[in-house]
Amino acid sequence: MPAENVILVGFMGAGKSVCGRLLARRLGRCFVETDDMIVARDGRAIADIFAQDGEETFRRLEAEAVEALRLKSGDVIATGGGLPCREGRMAALRQLGTVVWLRGDLDELLERARRAGGRPMLAGRTPEEIAALHRAREPHYRGAHVTIDTGGLGVDQVVARILAALRERHAARV
Ligand code: S3P
């Protein structure tokens, strides 16, 4: 497979980090998370950036992280759930490599996201507001090159499906 980046997108709790880490290991690639890039650069935890400076500041830091990703090649990159959901962002991600959407059922996503905790975008929102946020984001995620339905699947199975989809795309191109 060529040394193209693989970029995982999807709602909070989709498994971007855990699947991305395993995918990177299977491919012998480096694993990068945009949230980690932001924390390393800003020096504060994500929750503190939200609490002290608000969402818009965080989204600006995400834009900078997307710029910094242009230096990457052959990496597996997990993005924050809201990162692709701004004008022009999905187009920018598609320029960087193969974009894979980990699509899941909202109840399953939320159960996982809540279990892990530390999600400022879920804090203080009603279930209706969260469902609306999820609905509003789906059209953005749909811009990915590849969609993997993760419902009921374990991490190994999701990674196997991503690998199969990447191989299929590669075979179609050579
Ligand atoms: C966010 C998702 C988080 C993180 C930040 C904002 C969002 O990443 O970037 O809390 O807007 O959905 P995960 O998708 O890894 O939870």
mmCIF file of C-alpha atoms and ligand atoms in Angstrom:
data_model
loop_
_atom_site.group_PDB
_atom_site.id
_atom_site.type_symbol
_atom_site.label_atom_id
_atom_site.label_comp_id
_atom_site.label_asym_id
_atom_site.label_seq_id
_atom_site.Cartn_x
_atom_site.Cartn_y
_atom_site.Cartn_z
ATOM 1 C CA MET A 1 0.000 0.000 0.000
ATOM 2 C CA PRO A 2 1.357 3.509 -0.738
ATOM 3 C CA ALA A 3 2.522 5.741 2.122
ATOM 4 C CA GLU A 4 -0.664 7.747 2.118
ATOM 5 C CA ASN A 5 -2.129 9.069 5.357
ATOM 6 C CA VAL A 6 -5.252 7.376 6.681
ATOM 7 C CA ILE A 7 -7.517 9.854 8.461
ATOM 8 C CA LEU A 8 -10.247 8.662 10.796
ATOM 9 C CA VAL A 9 -13.303 10.847 11.349
ATOM 10 C CA GLY A 10 -16.547 10.362 13.242
ATOM 11 C CA PHE A 11 -18.601 11.405 16.244
ATOM 12 C CA MET A 12 -17.298 11.204 19.808
ATOM 13 C CA GLY A 13 -17.160 7.573 20.924
ATOM 14 C CA ALA A 14 -16.762 6.233 17.366
ATOM 15 C CA GLY A 15 -13.508 4.479 18.298
ATOM 16 C CA LYS A 16 -11.173 6.701 16.258
ATOM 17 C CA SER A 17 -8.393 6.541 18.861
ATOM 18 C CA VAL A 18 -8.552 2.884 19.792
ATOM 19 C CA CYS A 19 -9.073 1.664 16.208
ATOM 20 C CA GLY A 20 -6.511 4.145 14.870
ATOM 21 C CA ARG A 21 -3.851 2.929 17.258
ATOM 22 C CA LEU A 22 -4.425 -0.714 16.291
ATOM 23 C CA LEU A 23 -4.649 0.138 12.584
ATOM 24 C CA ALA A 24 -1.316 1.962 12.786
ATOM 25 C CA ARG A 25 0.260 -1.034 14.479
ATOM 26 C CA ARG A 26 -1.088 -3.407 11.821
ATOM 27 C CA LEU A 27 0.221 -1.160 9.035
ATOM 28 C CA GLY A 28 3.528 -0.415 10.757
ATOM 29 C CA ARG A 29 2.727 3.283 10.656
ATOM 30 C CA CYS A 30 2.858 6.155 13.157
ATOM 31 C CA PHE A 31 -0.337 7.124 14.968
ATOM 32 C CA VAL A 32 -1.236 10.780 15.499
ATOM 33 C CA GLU A 33 -4.251 12.408 17.179
ATOM 34 C CA THR A 34 -5.242 15.980 16.401
ATOM 35 C CA ASP A 35 -6.368 16.437 20.025
ATOM 36 C CA ASP A 36 -2.854 15.461 21.194
ATOM 37 C CA MET A 37 -1.268 17.866 18.697
ATOM 38 C CA ILE A 38 -3.434 20.668 20.111
ATOM 39 C CA VAL A 39 -2.629 19.815 23.734
ATOM 40 C CA ALA A 40 1.105 19.603 22.948
ATOM 41 C CA ARG A 41 1.068 22.962 21.218
ATOM 42 C CA ASP A 42 -1.231 24.857 23.587
ATOM 43 C CA GLY A 43 -0.025 23.296 26.808
ATOM 44 C CA ARG A 44 -3.531 22.933 28.262
ATOM 45 C CA ALA A 45 -5.938 19.985 28.401
ATOM 46 C CA ILE A 46 -8.816 20.085 25.879
ATOM 47 C CA ALA A 47 -11.362 20.535 28.692
ATOM 48 C CA ASP A 48 -9.405 23.558 29.993
ATOM 49 C CA ILE A 49 -9.239 25.167 26.543
ATOM 50 C CA PHE A 50 -13.042 24.835 26.275
ATOM 51 C CA ALA A 51 -13.623 26.060 29.844
ATOM 52 C CA GLN A 52 -11.233 29.023 29.698
ATOM 53 C CA ASP A 53 -11.455 30.196 26.075
ATOM 54 C CA GLY A 54 -14.561 28.553 24.622
ATOM 55 C CA GLU A 55 -15.318 26.373 21.611
ATOM 56 C CA GLU A 56 -14.315 28.897 18.930
ATOM 57 C CA THR A 57 -10.751 29.049 20.226
ATOM 58 C CA PHE A 58 -10.585 25.266 20.169
ATOM 59 C CA ARG A 59 -11.853 25.208 16.563
ATOM 60 C CA ARG A 60 -9.117 27.683 15.581
ATOM 61 C CA LEU A 61 -6.537 25.392 17.160
ATOM 62 C CA GLU A 62 -8.042 22.533 15.152
ATOM 63 C CA ALA A 63 -7.569 24.568 11.958
ATOM 64 C CA GLU A 64 -3.895 24.991 12.869
ATOM 65 C CA ALA A 65 -3.605 21.258 13.505
ATOM 66 C CA VAL A 66 -5.007 20.556 10.015
ATOM 67 C CA GLU A 67 -2.345 22.873 8.566
ATOM 68 C CA ALA A 68 0.359 21.027 10.532
ATOM 69 C CA LEU A 69 -0.931 17.689 9.176
ATOM 70 C CA ARG A 70 0.243 18.715 5.732
ATOM 71 C CA LEU A 71 3.732 17.683 6.832
ATOM 72 C CA LYS A 72 2.631 14.106 7.519
ATOM 73 C CA SER A 73 2.882 11.205 5.158
ATOM 74 C CA GLY A 74 1.976 7.596 5.740
ATOM 75 C CA ASP A 75 0.526 8.223 9.197
ATOM 76 C CA VAL A 76 -2.728 7.084 10.738
ATOM 77 C CA ILE A 77 -4.468 10.210 12.021
ATOM 78 C CA ALA A 78 -7.422 10.303 14.446
ATOM 79 C CA THR A 79 -9.326 13.594 14.344
ATOM 80 C CA GLY A 80 -11.547 15.167 17.020
ATOM 81 C CA GLY A 81 -15.262 14.566 16.429
ATOM 82 C CA GLY A 82 -15.980 18.169 15.459
ATOM 83 C CA LEU A 83 -12.889 18.757 13.336
ATOM 84 C CA PRO A 84 -14.331 17.888 9.900
ATOM 85 C CA CYS A 85 -17.555 19.799 10.579
ATOM 86 C CA ARG A 86 -16.530 23.289 9.513
ATOM 87 C CA GLU A 87 -16.651 24.763 6.029
ATOM 88 C CA GLY A 88 -13.840 23.433 3.863
ATOM 89 C CA ARG A 89 -12.439 21.062 6.494
ATOM 90 C CA MET A 90 -13.451 17.789 4.876
ATOM 91 C CA ALA A 91 -12.018 18.986 1.570
ATOM 92 C CA ALA A 92 -8.743 19.812 3.364
ATOM 93 C CA LEU A 93 -8.668 16.364 5.018
ATOM 94 C CA ARG A 94 -9.346 14.629 1.691
ATOM 95 C CA GLN A 95 -6.252 16.342 0.300
ATOM 96 C CA LEU A 96 -4.174 14.768 3.055
ATOM 97 C CA GLY A 97 -5.037 11.122 2.431
ATOM 98 C CA THR A 98 -7.815 8.558 2.581
ATOM 99 C CA VAL A 99 -10.571 9.724 4.922
ATOM 100 C CA VAL A 100 -12.446 6.963 6.755
ATOM 101 C CA TRP A 101 -15.710 7.646 8.614
ATOM 102 C CA LEU A 102 -16.385 5.336 11.555
ATOM 103 C CA ARG A 103 -20.177 5.501 11.570
ATOM 104 C CA GLY A 104 -22.074 4.289 14.600
ATOM 105 C CA ASP A 105 -25.463 4.266 16.201
ATOM 106 C CA LEU A 106 -25.855 7.344 18.438
ATOM 107 C CA ASP A 107 -26.750 5.372 21.587
ATOM 108 C CA GLU A 108 -23.677 3.176 21.191
ATOM 109 C CA LEU A 109 -21.447 6.202 20.490
ATOM 110 C CA LEU A 110 -22.686 8.051 23.550
ATOM 111 C CA GLU A 111 -22.318 5.074 25.825
ATOM 112 C CA ARG A 112 -18.662 4.751 24.796
ATOM 113 C CA ALA A 113 -17.994 8.502 24.909
ATOM 114 C CA ARG A 114 -19.549 8.813 28.380
ATOM 115 C CA ARG A 115 -17.630 5.831 29.684
ATOM 116 C CA ALA A 116 -14.352 7.487 28.691
ATOM 117 C CA GLY A 117 -15.502 10.916 29.954
ATOM 118 C CA GLY A 118 -13.828 14.302 29.366
ATOM 119 C CA ARG A 119 -16.075 15.437 26.494
ATOM 120 C CA PRO A 120 -16.876 19.145 26.855
ATOM 121 C CA MET A 121 -19.227 19.013 23.850
ATOM 122 C CA LEU A 122 -21.513 16.588 25.723
ATOM 123 C CA ALA A 123 -21.429 18.388 29.075
ATOM 124 C CA GLY A 124 -24.628 20.260 29.924
ATOM 125 C CA ARG A 125 -26.409 19.253 26.692
ATOM 126 C CA THR A 126 -29.797 17.538 26.709
ATOM 127 C CA PRO A 127 -30.224 14.252 24.786
ATOM 128 C CA GLU A 128 -32.194 16.212 22.155
ATOM 129 C CA GLU A 129 -29.369 18.715 21.737
ATOM 130 C CA ILE A 130 -26.833 15.918 21.375
ATOM 131 C CA ALA A 131 -29.024 14.160 18.796
ATOM 132 C CA ALA A 132 -29.271 17.461 16.876
ATOM 133 C CA LEU A 133 -25.477 17.887 16.997
ATOM 134 C CA HIS A 134 -25.038 14.341 15.669
ATOM 135 C CA ARG A 135 -27.571 14.978 12.863
ATOM 136 C CA ALA A 136 -25.872 18.240 11.918
ATOM 137 C CA ARG A 137 -22.474 16.553 11.708
ATOM 138 C CA GLU A 138 -23.440 13.552 9.615
ATOM 139 C CA PRO A 139 -23.477 15.406 6.270
ATOM 140 C CA HIS A 140 -19.878 16.449 6.935
ATOM 141 C CA TYR A 141 -18.734 12.934 7.846
ATOM 142 C CA ARG A 142 -20.470 11.639 4.720
ATOM 143 C CA GLY A 143 -17.781 13.430 2.681
ATOM 144 C CA ALA A 144 -15.256 10.734 3.689
ATOM 145 C CA HIS A 145 -13.816 8.445 1.000
ATOM 146 C CA VAL A 146 -14.787 5.334 2.955
ATOM 147 C CA THR A 147 -17.583 4.627 5.463
ATOM 148 C CA ILE A 148 -17.307 1.781 7.954
ATOM 149 C CA ASP A 149 -20.426 0.772 9.878
ATOM 150 C CA THR A 150 -19.146 -0.083 13.322
ATOM 151 C CA GLY A 151 -22.476 -1.115 14.914
ATOM 152 C CA GLY A 152 -22.024 -4.200 17.095
ATOM 153 C CA LEU A 153 -18.394 -4.691 15.993
ATOM 154 C CA GLY A 154 -15.312 -5.025 18.174
ATOM 155 C CA VAL A 155 -12.108 -3.063 17.592
ATOM 156 C CA ASP A 156 -10.431 -5.948 15.733
ATOM 157 C CA GLN A 157 -13.365 -6.305 13.375
ATOM 158 C CA VAL A 158 -13.533 -2.576 12.674
ATOM 159 C CA VAL A 159 -9.803 -2.499 11.906
ATOM 160 C CA ALA A 160 -10.137 -5.541 9.634
ATOM 161 C CA ARG A 161 -12.882 -3.714 7.701
ATOM 162 C CA ILE A 162 -10.790 -0.573 7.388
ATOM 163 C CA LEU A 163 -7.843 -2.617 6.081
ATOM 164 C CA ALA A 164 -10.090 -4.390 3.567
ATOM 165 C CA ALA A 165 -11.505 -1.052 2.359
ATOM 166 C CA LEU A 166 -8.015 0.443 2.012
ATOM 167 C CA ARG A 167 -6.834 -2.594 0.025
ATOM 168 C CA GLU A 168 -9.870 -2.390 -2.218
ATOM 169 C CA ARG A 169 -9.252 1.297 -2.914
ATOM 170 C CA HIS A 170 -5.601 0.630 -3.599
ATOM 171 C CA ALA A 171 -6.388 -2.273 -5.953
ATOM 172 C CA ALA A 172 -8.890 -0.113 -7.855
ATOM 173 C CA ARG A 173 -6.198 2.507 -8.450
ATOM 174 C CA VAL A 174 -3.318 0.328 -9.699
HETATM 175 C C1 S3P B 1 -15.025 17.121 20.167
HETATM 176 C C2 S3P B 1 -14.526 15.837 20.231
HETATM 177 C C3 S3P B 1 -13.344 15.478 21.018
HETATM 178 C C4 S3P B 1 -12.419 16.683 21.174
HETATM 179 C C5 S3P B 1 -13.175 17.861 21.722
HETATM 180 C C6 S3P B 1 -14.339 18.271 20.819
HETATM 181 C C7 S3P B 1 -16.235 17.381 19.364
HETATM 182 O O1 S3P B 1 -12.634 14.408 20.393
HETATM 183 O O2 S3P B 1 -11.826 17.026 19.946
HETATM 184 O O3 S3P B 1 -13.640 17.511 22.993
HETATM 185 O O4 S3P B 1 -16.544 18.542 19.063
HETATM 186 O O5 S3P B 1 -16.914 16.387 18.986
HETATM 187 P P1 S3P B 1 -13.238 12.909 20.300
HETATM 188 O O6 S3P B 1 -14.056 12.821 19.048
HETATM 189 O O7 S3P B 1 -12.017 12.054 20.220
HETATM 190 O O8 S3P B 1 -14.037 12.675 21.524
#
